[in-house]
Amino acid sequence: HAAPAADRRGGHCRLFHRRPARSRRTAEDRGARCAGAHAGGVSRALTDRPDTAAPEPGGGGVFDAAFVARFEELLAWRRDVRRFRTDPLPDGLLERLLQAAHLAPSVGNSQPWRFVTVEDAARREAVRASFRRANQEALASYSGESARLYATLKLEGLTDAPVQLAVFCDEETGQGAGLGRRSMPEMLAYSCVCAVNTLWLAARAQGVGLGWVSILEPERVTSALDVPASWRLIAYLCLGYPAEEHLDPELERAGWQRRSGLDVRWLHR
């Protein structure tokens, strides 16, 4: 279960593959690809799109009003996608998105996230089976109109999404030497969530949808993906081009839950 050396060092991408045995790349191949991506990775991940706004000369990372407006639009268009087209992403796009996610903040600069692409059909089926069991259990916890409505919800894209990505937290990482998490060890997991959100926005900027499947059995999924025991499942993600585009959340359209305003989320002391 040991990760390739290139994946263990802080600067390189933490990307692992679960492919059918006959098509898996060697550890050396993975390390070389990660190292090569990192060599030009930060600038390439952010500047591949020709319309990326650059700061004013000497601006110290201060972005103009047009960029800020577009960024706010990007935030509004970030959706939890459940309906995907099946066509694959262009070559190299997933790696660029993960390089962007790799820029996320982390406690003590620990970078505890571990990305596992799930391509093997049997492993994907194990995840779908886990969803079916967990979803049935969730349905049984509701009654009446809530149960009827829950049964109609589309809560995953596991059949059609061309990319499936598991995000784990390496809870035994030595990187960062424990800084910032002695009294709050959950900060490692929160750091991984930061990486997921960064990936979400980077994907949306490229027109790629992302759906977070949380109705799963973490232990069974972890076992199916054959990763080290110290890795904790944080997220199972579906990525691909959306079959539909909506500015409003799907759960609002379905009548499950509307968003509430900031006024009930902001307290002053």
PDB file of C-alpha atoms in Angstrom:
ATOM      1  CA  HIS A   1       0.000   0.000   0.000  1.00  0.00           C
ATOM      2  CA  ALA A   2       3.012   2.385   0.135  1.00  0.00           C
ATOM      3  CA  ALA A   3       2.607   5.397  -2.097  1.00  0.00           C
ATOM      4  CA  PRO A   4       5.185   6.117  -4.826  1.00  0.00           C
ATOM      5  CA  ALA A   5       7.999   8.333  -3.577  1.00  0.00           C
ATOM      6  CA  ALA A   6       6.985  11.144  -5.909  1.00  0.00           C
ATOM      7  CA  ASP A   7       3.516  11.135  -4.364  1.00  0.00           C
ATOM      8  CA  ARG A   8       4.802  11.267  -0.790  1.00  0.00           C
ATOM      9  CA  ARG A   9       6.900  14.400  -1.162  1.00  0.00           C
ATOM     10  CA  GLY A  10       5.049  17.618  -0.516  1.00  0.00           C
ATOM     11  CA  GLY A  11       5.539  19.295  -3.885  1.00  0.00           C
ATOM     12  CA  HIS A  12       4.238  16.643  -6.223  1.00  0.00           C
ATOM     13  CA  CYS A  13       0.664  15.762  -7.031  1.00  0.00           C
ATOM     14  CA  ARG A  14      -0.982  13.081  -4.896  1.00  0.00           C
ATOM     15  CA  LEU A  15      -2.779  11.166  -7.633  1.00  0.00           C
ATOM     16  CA  PHE A  16      -3.373   7.413  -7.560  1.00  0.00           C
ATOM     17  CA  HIS A  17      -5.234   5.209 -10.050  1.00  0.00           C
ATOM     18  CA  ARG A  18      -7.476   2.208  -9.626  1.00  0.00           C
ATOM     19  CA  ARG A  19      -7.498   0.836 -13.171  1.00  0.00           C
ATOM     20  CA  PRO A  20      -8.093  -2.631 -14.537  1.00  0.00           C
ATOM     21  CA  ALA A  21      -4.873  -4.556 -13.925  1.00  0.00           C
ATOM     22  CA  ARG A  22      -3.865  -4.783 -17.559  1.00  0.00           C
ATOM     23  CA  SER A  23      -3.909  -1.010 -18.056  1.00  0.00           C
ATOM     24  CA  ARG A  24      -2.347   0.277 -14.833  1.00  0.00           C
ATOM     25  CA  ARG A  25       0.674   2.500 -15.180  1.00  0.00           C
ATOM     26  CA  THR A  26       3.739   1.697 -13.130  1.00  0.00           C
ATOM     27  CA  ALA A  27       4.676   3.711 -10.065  1.00  0.00           C
ATOM     28  CA  GLU A  28       7.595   5.131 -12.056  1.00  0.00           C
ATOM     29  CA  ASP A  29       5.220   6.312 -14.796  1.00  0.00           C
ATOM     30  CA  ARG A  30       2.980   7.976 -12.233  1.00  0.00           C
ATOM     31  CA  GLY A  31       5.873   9.672 -10.498  1.00  0.00           C
ATOM     32  CA  ALA A  32       7.268  10.972 -13.776  1.00  0.00           C
ATOM     33  CA  ARG A  33       3.882  12.317 -14.869  1.00  0.00           C
ATOM     34  CA  CYS A  34       3.296  14.016 -11.518  1.00  0.00           C
ATOM     35  CA  ALA A  35       6.777  15.500 -11.406  1.00  0.00           C
ATOM     36  CA  GLY A  36       6.490  16.756 -14.970  1.00  0.00           C
ATOM     37  CA  ALA A  37       3.108  18.286 -14.307  1.00  0.00           C
ATOM     38  CA  HIS A  38       4.419  20.013 -11.211  1.00  0.00           C
ATOM     39  CA  ALA A  39       7.419  21.465 -12.993  1.00  0.00           C
ATOM     40  CA  GLY A  40       5.134  23.822 -14.894  1.00  0.00           C
ATOM     41  CA  GLY A  41       2.043  22.915 -12.962  1.00  0.00           C
ATOM     42  CA  VAL A  42       1.111  25.954 -10.915  1.00  0.00           C
ATOM     43  CA  SER A  43       1.288  28.421 -13.766  1.00  0.00           C
ATOM     44  CA  ARG A  44      -0.208  26.007 -16.306  1.00  0.00           C
ATOM     45  CA  ALA A  45      -3.138  25.057 -14.092  1.00  0.00           C
ATOM     46  CA  LEU A  46      -4.145  28.698 -13.764  1.00  0.00           C
ATOM     47  CA  THR A  47      -3.235  30.141 -17.156  1.00  0.00           C
ATOM     48  CA  ASP A  48      -4.263  27.526 -19.717  1.00  0.00           C
ATOM     49  CA  ARG A  49      -7.512  29.382 -20.292  1.00  0.00           C
ATOM     50  CA  PRO A  50      -6.803  32.353 -22.579  1.00  0.00           C
ATOM     51  CA  ASP A  51      -9.340  34.619 -20.816  1.00  0.00           C
ATOM     52  CA  THR A  52      -7.705  34.344 -17.364  1.00  0.00           C
ATOM     53  CA  ALA A  53      -7.343  37.857 -15.963  1.00  0.00           C
ATOM     54  CA  ALA A  54      -3.862  38.760 -14.734  1.00  0.00           C
ATOM     55  CA  PRO A  55      -3.197  41.240 -11.919  1.00  0.00           C
ATOM     56  CA  GLU A  56      -2.098  44.744 -12.846  1.00  0.00           C
ATOM     57  CA  PRO A  57       1.683  45.077 -12.968  1.00  0.00           C
ATOM     58  CA  GLY A  58       2.885  45.536  -9.424  1.00  0.00           C
ATOM     59  CA  GLY A  59      -0.614  44.835  -8.156  1.00  0.00           C
ATOM     60  CA  GLY A  60       0.468  42.166  -5.700  1.00  0.00           C
ATOM     61  CA  GLY A  61      -2.355  39.786  -6.632  1.00  0.00           C
ATOM     62  CA  VAL A  62      -5.086  42.439  -6.602  1.00  0.00           C
ATOM     63  CA  PHE A  63      -7.646  41.615  -9.305  1.00  0.00           C
ATOM     64  CA  ASP A  64      -9.715  44.114 -11.245  1.00  0.00           C
ATOM     65  CA  ALA A  65     -13.475  44.602 -10.956  1.00  0.00           C
ATOM     66  CA  ALA A  66     -14.205  42.538 -14.066  1.00  0.00           C
ATOM     67  CA  PHE A  67     -12.379  39.543 -12.619  1.00  0.00           C
ATOM     68  CA  VAL A  68     -14.176  39.908  -9.282  1.00  0.00           C
ATOM     69  CA  ALA A  69     -17.558  40.009 -11.045  1.00  0.00           C
ATOM     70  CA  ARG A  70     -16.741  36.905 -13.058  1.00  0.00           C
ATOM     71  CA  PHE A  71     -15.547  35.122  -9.935  1.00  0.00           C
ATOM     72  CA  GLU A  72     -18.843  35.884  -8.191  1.00  0.00           C
ATOM     73  CA  GLU A  73     -20.635  34.487 -11.241  1.00  0.00           C
ATOM     74  CA  LEU A  74     -18.503  31.347 -11.004  1.00  0.00           C
ATOM     75  CA  LEU A  75     -19.508  30.905  -7.351  1.00  0.00           C
ATOM     76  CA  ALA A  76     -23.173  31.250  -8.269  1.00  0.00           C
ATOM     77  CA  TRP A  77     -22.869  28.647 -11.033  1.00  0.00           C
ATOM     78  CA  ARG A  78     -21.166  26.044  -8.830  1.00  0.00           C
ATOM     79  CA  ARG A  79     -23.731  23.256  -8.705  1.00  0.00           C
ATOM     80  CA  ASP A  80     -23.800  19.735  -7.282  1.00  0.00           C
ATOM     81  CA  VAL A  81     -24.253  17.895 -10.575  1.00  0.00           C
ATOM     82  CA  ARG A  82     -26.034  14.525 -10.721  1.00  0.00           C
ATOM     83  CA  ARG A  83     -26.812  14.294 -14.445  1.00  0.00           C
ATOM     84  CA  PHE A  84     -23.785  13.885 -16.701  1.00  0.00           C
ATOM     85  CA  ARG A  85     -22.986  13.370 -20.336  1.00  0.00           C
ATOM     86  CA  THR A  86     -20.904  10.256 -20.885  1.00  0.00           C
ATOM     87  CA  ASP A  87     -18.289  11.749 -23.229  1.00  0.00           C
ATOM     88  CA  PRO A  88     -14.796  11.784 -21.697  1.00  0.00           C
ATOM     89  CA  LEU A  89     -12.902  14.846 -20.580  1.00  0.00           C
ATOM     90  CA  PRO A  90     -10.145  16.066 -22.915  1.00  0.00           C
ATOM     91  CA  ASP A  91      -6.702  14.573 -22.361  1.00  0.00           C
ATOM     92  CA  GLY A  92      -4.831  16.352 -19.616  1.00  0.00           C
ATOM     93  CA  LEU A  93      -7.790  18.290 -18.229  1.00  0.00           C
ATOM     94  CA  LEU A  94      -8.261  16.170 -15.101  1.00  0.00           C
ATOM     95  CA  GLU A  95      -4.590  16.524 -14.203  1.00  0.00           C
ATOM     96  CA  ARG A  96      -4.782  20.315 -14.646  1.00  0.00           C
ATOM     97  CA  LEU A  97      -7.838  20.413 -12.383  1.00  0.00           C
ATOM     98  CA  LEU A  98      -6.039  18.368  -9.738  1.00  0.00           C
ATOM     99  CA  GLN A  99      -3.018  20.643  -9.965  1.00  0.00           C
ATOM    100  CA  ALA A 100      -5.383  23.534  -9.204  1.00  0.00           C
ATOM    101  CA  ALA A 101      -6.873  21.583  -6.277  1.00  0.00           C
ATOM    102  CA  HIS A 102      -3.336  20.966  -5.049  1.00  0.00           C
ATOM    103  CA  LEU A 103      -3.027  24.730  -4.482  1.00  0.00           C
ATOM    104  CA  ALA A 104      -5.626  24.566  -1.703  1.00  0.00           C
ATOM    105  CA  PRO A 105      -4.683  25.706   1.797  1.00  0.00           C
ATOM    106  CA  SER A 106      -3.865  23.056   4.388  1.00  0.00           C
ATOM    107  CA  VAL A 107      -3.102  23.102   8.085  1.00  0.00           C
ATOM    108  CA  GLY A 108       0.656  23.287   8.658  1.00  0.00           C
ATOM    109  CA  ASN A 109       1.105  22.965   4.882  1.00  0.00           C
ATOM    110  CA  SER A 110       0.424  19.259   5.431  1.00  0.00           C
ATOM    111  CA  GLN A 111      -1.369  18.668   2.086  1.00  0.00           C
ATOM    112  CA  PRO A 112      -3.055  15.525   3.460  1.00  0.00           C
ATOM    113  CA  TRP A 113      -5.300  14.919   0.446  1.00  0.00           C
ATOM    114  CA  ARG A 114      -4.854  11.791  -1.640  1.00  0.00           C
ATOM    115  CA  PHE A 115      -6.698  11.593  -4.966  1.00  0.00           C
ATOM    116  CA  VAL A 116      -7.673   8.160  -6.297  1.00  0.00           C
ATOM    117  CA  THR A 117      -9.153   7.892  -9.800  1.00  0.00           C
ATOM    118  CA  VAL A 118     -11.526   4.927 -10.011  1.00  0.00           C
ATOM    119  CA  GLU A 119     -11.569   3.400 -13.491  1.00  0.00           C
ATOM    120  CA  ASP A 120     -11.874  -0.326 -12.807  1.00  0.00           C
ATOM    121  CA  ALA A 121     -15.419  -1.586 -13.567  1.00  0.00           C
ATOM    122  CA  ALA A 122     -15.576  -3.930 -10.581  1.00  0.00           C
ATOM    123  CA  ARG A 123     -14.520  -1.213  -8.160  1.00  0.00           C
ATOM    124  CA  ARG A 124     -17.053   1.193  -9.639  1.00  0.00           C
ATOM    125  CA  GLU A 125     -19.772  -1.424  -9.230  1.00  0.00           C
ATOM    126  CA  ALA A 126     -18.758  -1.900  -5.594  1.00  0.00           C
ATOM    127  CA  VAL A 127     -19.273   1.830  -5.047  1.00  0.00           C
ATOM    128  CA  ARG A 128     -22.671   1.751  -6.786  1.00  0.00           C
ATOM    129  CA  ALA A 129     -23.695  -1.204  -4.606  1.00  0.00           C
ATOM    130  CA  SER A 130     -22.658   0.729  -1.524  1.00  0.00           C
ATOM    131  CA  PHE A 131     -24.772   3.671  -2.643  1.00  0.00           C
ATOM    132  CA  ARG A 132     -27.808   1.455  -3.192  1.00  0.00           C
ATOM    133  CA  ARG A 133     -27.543   0.013   0.322  1.00  0.00           C
ATOM    134  CA  ALA A 134     -26.931   3.364   1.996  1.00  0.00           C
ATOM    135  CA  ASN A 135     -29.667   5.044  -0.027  1.00  0.00           C
ATOM    136  CA  GLN A 136     -32.194   2.369   0.917  1.00  0.00           C
ATOM    137  CA  GLU A 137     -31.288   2.830   4.568  1.00  0.00           C
ATOM    138  CA  ALA A 138     -31.661   6.594   4.252  1.00  0.00           C
ATOM    139  CA  LEU A 139     -35.061   6.221   2.590  1.00  0.00           C
ATOM    140  CA  ALA A 140     -36.235   3.994   5.459  1.00  0.00           C
ATOM    141  CA  SER A 141     -35.413   6.774   7.927  1.00  0.00           C
ATOM    142  CA  TYR A 142     -38.104   9.019   6.411  1.00  0.00           C
ATOM    143  CA  SER A 143     -41.861   8.629   6.463  1.00  0.00           C
ATOM    144  CA  GLY A 144     -44.915  10.082   4.801  1.00  0.00           C
ATOM    145  CA  GLU A 145     -44.428  12.900   2.287  1.00  0.00           C
ATOM    146  CA  SER A 146     -40.710  13.168   3.073  1.00  0.00           C
ATOM    147  CA  ALA A 147     -40.205   9.505   2.128  1.00  0.00           C
ATOM    148  CA  ARG A 148     -42.211   9.922  -1.071  1.00  0.00           C
ATOM    149  CA  LEU A 149     -40.193  12.986  -2.082  1.00  0.00           C
ATOM    150  CA  TYR A 150     -36.849  11.433  -1.112  1.00  0.00           C
ATOM    151  CA  ALA A 151     -37.561   8.444  -3.364  1.00  0.00           C
ATOM    152  CA  THR A 152     -37.871  10.783  -6.364  1.00  0.00           C
ATOM    153  CA  LEU A 153     -34.536  12.560  -5.854  1.00  0.00           C
ATOM    154  CA  LYS A 154     -31.580  12.020  -8.156  1.00  0.00           C
ATOM    155  CA  LEU A 155     -28.681  11.805  -5.693  1.00  0.00           C
ATOM    156  CA  GLU A 156     -25.726  10.474  -7.708  1.00  0.00           C
ATOM    157  CA  GLY A 157     -24.177  10.308 -11.157  1.00  0.00           C
ATOM    158  CA  LEU A 158     -22.317   7.036 -10.710  1.00  0.00           C
ATOM    159  CA  THR A 159     -23.558   5.432 -13.930  1.00  0.00           C
ATOM    160  CA  ASP A 160     -22.836   8.181 -16.460  1.00  0.00           C
ATOM    161  CA  ALA A 161     -20.014  10.341 -15.089  1.00  0.00           C
ATOM    162  CA  PRO A 162     -16.832   9.582 -17.076  1.00  0.00           C
ATOM    163  CA  VAL A 163     -14.543  10.392 -14.137  1.00  0.00           C
ATOM    164  CA  GLN A 164     -14.923   9.080 -10.600  1.00  0.00           C
ATOM    165  CA  LEU A 165     -12.515  10.375  -8.003  1.00  0.00           C
ATOM    166  CA  ALA A 166     -12.177   9.397  -4.353  1.00  0.00           C
ATOM    167  CA  VAL A 167     -10.540  11.933  -2.048  1.00  0.00           C
ATOM    168  CA  PHE A 168      -8.883  10.560   1.070  1.00  0.00           C
ATOM    169  CA  CYS A 169      -7.179  12.169   4.043  1.00  0.00           C
ATOM    170  CA  ASP A 170      -3.868  10.623   5.056  1.00  0.00           C
ATOM    171  CA  GLU A 171      -4.273  10.856   8.827  1.00  0.00           C
ATOM    172  CA  GLU A 172      -0.727   9.611   9.460  1.00  0.00           C
ATOM    173  CA  THR A 173       1.067  12.098   7.252  1.00  0.00           C
ATOM    174  CA  GLY A 174       4.234  13.478   8.781  1.00  0.00           C
ATOM    175  CA  GLN A 175       4.207  16.531   6.544  1.00  0.00           C
ATOM    176  CA  GLY A 176       3.638  19.685   8.567  1.00  0.00           C
ATOM    177  CA  ALA A 177       4.949  18.093  11.791  1.00  0.00           C
ATOM    178  CA  GLY A 178       1.535  18.423  13.429  1.00  0.00           C
ATOM    179  CA  LEU A 179       1.498  22.226  13.301  1.00  0.00           C
ATOM    180  CA  GLY A 180      -1.958  23.669  13.896  1.00  0.00           C
ATOM    181  CA  ARG A 181      -3.735  20.415  14.692  1.00  0.00           C
ATOM    182  CA  ARG A 182      -2.637  19.352  18.149  1.00  0.00           C
ATOM    183  CA  SER A 183      -5.872  20.640  19.720  1.00  0.00           C
ATOM    184  CA  MET A 184      -7.946  20.317  16.535  1.00  0.00           C
ATOM    185  CA  PRO A 185      -6.862  17.145  14.695  1.00  0.00           C
ATOM    186  CA  GLU A 186      -9.925  17.421  12.457  1.00  0.00           C
ATOM    187  CA  MET A 187      -8.076  20.203  10.624  1.00  0.00           C
ATOM    188  CA  LEU A 188      -6.500  17.538   8.398  1.00  0.00           C
ATOM    189  CA  ALA A 189      -9.938  16.542   7.111  1.00  0.00           C
ATOM    190  CA  TYR A 190     -10.969  20.188   6.770  1.00  0.00           C
ATOM    191  CA  SER A 191      -7.869  20.766   4.639  1.00  0.00           C
ATOM    192  CA  CYS A 192      -9.027  18.011   2.289  1.00  0.00           C
ATOM    193  CA  VAL A 193     -12.439  19.660   2.056  1.00  0.00           C
ATOM    194  CA  CYS A 194     -10.658  22.869   1.008  1.00  0.00           C
ATOM    195  CA  ALA A 195      -9.032  20.890  -1.812  1.00  0.00           C
ATOM    196  CA  VAL A 196     -12.419  19.502  -2.882  1.00  0.00           C
ATOM    197  CA  ASN A 197     -13.946  22.981  -3.008  1.00  0.00           C
ATOM    198  CA  THR A 198     -10.982  24.314  -4.971  1.00  0.00           C
ATOM    199  CA  LEU A 199     -11.384  21.434  -7.431  1.00  0.00           C
ATOM    200  CA  TRP A 200     -15.122  22.160  -7.674  1.00  0.00           C
ATOM    201  CA  LEU A 201     -14.557  25.772  -8.701  1.00  0.00           C
ATOM    202  CA  ALA A 202     -11.685  24.937 -11.064  1.00  0.00           C
ATOM    203  CA  ALA A 203     -13.881  22.341 -12.774  1.00  0.00           C
ATOM    204  CA  ARG A 204     -16.822  24.718 -13.096  1.00  0.00           C
ATOM    205  CA  ALA A 205     -14.533  27.320 -14.684  1.00  0.00           C
ATOM    206  CA  GLN A 206     -13.749  24.744 -17.396  1.00  0.00           C
ATOM    207  CA  GLY A 207     -17.433  23.864 -17.901  1.00  0.00           C
ATOM    208  CA  VAL A 208     -17.030  20.572 -16.036  1.00  0.00           C
ATOM    209  CA  GLY A 209     -19.654  19.505 -13.509  1.00  0.00           C
ATOM    210  CA  LEU A 210     -18.859  17.896 -10.166  1.00  0.00           C
ATOM    211  CA  GLY A 211     -21.159  15.874  -7.938  1.00  0.00           C
ATOM    212  CA  TRP A 212     -20.298  14.872  -4.365  1.00  0.00           C
ATOM    213  CA  VAL A 213     -21.763  11.459  -3.466  1.00  0.00           C
ATOM    214  CA  SER A 214     -22.054  11.235   0.320  1.00  0.00           C
ATOM    215  CA  ILE A 215     -24.639   8.448   0.569  1.00  0.00           C
ATOM    216  CA  LEU A 216     -22.053   5.698   0.850  1.00  0.00           C
ATOM    217  CA  GLU A 217     -20.532   3.280   3.361  1.00  0.00           C
ATOM    218  CA  PRO A 218     -17.055   4.747   3.962  1.00  0.00           C
ATOM    219  CA  GLU A 219     -15.470   1.540   5.248  1.00  0.00           C
ATOM    220  CA  ARG A 220     -16.695  -0.566   2.334  1.00  0.00           C
ATOM    221  CA  VAL A 221     -15.660   2.011  -0.255  1.00  0.00           C
ATOM    222  CA  THR A 222     -12.230   2.332   1.346  1.00  0.00           C
ATOM    223  CA  SER A 223     -11.823  -1.444   1.251  1.00  0.00           C
ATOM    224  CA  ALA A 224     -12.968  -1.668  -2.372  1.00  0.00           C
ATOM    225  CA  LEU A 225     -10.366   0.889  -3.436  1.00  0.00           C
ATOM    226  CA  ASP A 226      -7.475  -0.912  -1.706  1.00  0.00           C
ATOM    227  CA  VAL A 227      -5.803   2.081  -0.059  1.00  0.00           C
ATOM    228  CA  PRO A 228      -3.749   2.293   3.153  1.00  0.00           C
ATOM    229  CA  ALA A 229      -5.678   1.820   6.389  1.00  0.00           C
ATOM    230  CA  SER A 230      -4.599   5.272   7.604  1.00  0.00           C
ATOM    231  CA  TRP A 231      -6.488   6.952   4.764  1.00  0.00           C
ATOM    232  CA  ARG A 232      -9.944   8.269   5.682  1.00  0.00           C
ATOM    233  CA  LEU A 233     -12.551   8.750   2.950  1.00  0.00           C
ATOM    234  CA  ILE A 234     -13.538  12.405   2.687  1.00  0.00           C
ATOM    235  CA  ALA A 235     -15.373  12.566  -0.633  1.00  0.00           C
ATOM    236  CA  TYR A 236     -16.409  10.448  -3.589  1.00  0.00           C
ATOM    237  CA  LEU A 237     -16.769  12.698  -6.622  1.00  0.00           C
ATOM    238  CA  CYS A 238     -18.277  12.339 -10.070  1.00  0.00           C
ATOM    239  CA  LEU A 239     -16.923  14.632 -12.790  1.00  0.00           C
ATOM    240  CA  GLY A 240     -17.985  15.212 -16.372  1.00  0.00           C
ATOM    241  CA  TYR A 241     -19.833  17.628 -18.600  1.00  0.00           C
ATOM    242  CA  PRO A 242     -23.340  18.347 -17.250  1.00  0.00           C
ATOM    243  CA  ALA A 243     -26.317  17.026 -19.188  1.00  0.00           C
ATOM    244  CA  GLU A 244     -28.271  20.073 -17.934  1.00  0.00           C
ATOM    245  CA  GLU A 245     -27.313  23.554 -16.754  1.00  0.00           C
ATOM    246  CA  HIS A 246     -29.178  25.202 -13.875  1.00  0.00           C
ATOM    247  CA  LEU A 247     -28.394  28.262 -11.797  1.00  0.00           C
ATOM    248  CA  ASP A 248     -30.629  27.093  -8.932  1.00  0.00           C
ATOM    249  CA  PRO A 249     -29.803  24.029  -6.780  1.00  0.00           C
ATOM    250  CA  GLU A 250     -31.536  20.786  -7.744  1.00  0.00           C
ATOM    251  CA  LEU A 251     -32.916  20.257  -4.239  1.00  0.00           C
ATOM    252  CA  GLU A 252     -34.708  23.596  -4.510  1.00  0.00           C
ATOM    253  CA  ARG A 253     -36.234  22.635  -7.863  1.00  0.00           C
ATOM    254  CA  ALA A 254     -37.329  19.288  -6.424  1.00  0.00           C
ATOM    255  CA  GLY A 255     -38.998  20.956  -3.446  1.00  0.00           C
ATOM    256  CA  TRP A 256     -36.741  19.375  -0.810  1.00  0.00           C
ATOM    257  CA  GLN A 257     -35.027  22.397   0.727  1.00  0.00           C
ATOM    258  CA  ARG A 258     -34.588  26.046  -0.185  1.00  0.00           C
ATOM    259  CA  ARG A 259     -31.499  27.984   0.723  1.00  0.00           C
ATOM    260  CA  SER A 260     -31.846  30.453   3.566  1.00  0.00           C
ATOM    261  CA  GLY A 261     -30.333  33.904   3.644  1.00  0.00           C
ATOM    262  CA  LEU A 262     -27.082  35.061   5.156  1.00  0.00           C
ATOM    263  CA  ASP A 263     -28.971  36.991   7.844  1.00  0.00           C
ATOM    264  CA  VAL A 264     -29.764  33.769   9.723  1.00  0.00           C
ATOM    265  CA  ARG A 265     -26.186  32.502   9.399  1.00  0.00           C
ATOM    266  CA  TRP A 266     -24.306  35.611  10.573  1.00  0.00           C
ATOM    267  CA  LEU A 267     -24.017  36.385  14.278  1.00  0.00           C
ATOM    268  CA  HIS A 268     -22.349  39.353  15.957  1.00  0.00           C
ATOM    269  CA  ARG A 269     -20.692  39.232  19.374  1.00  0.00           C
TER     270      ARG A 269
END
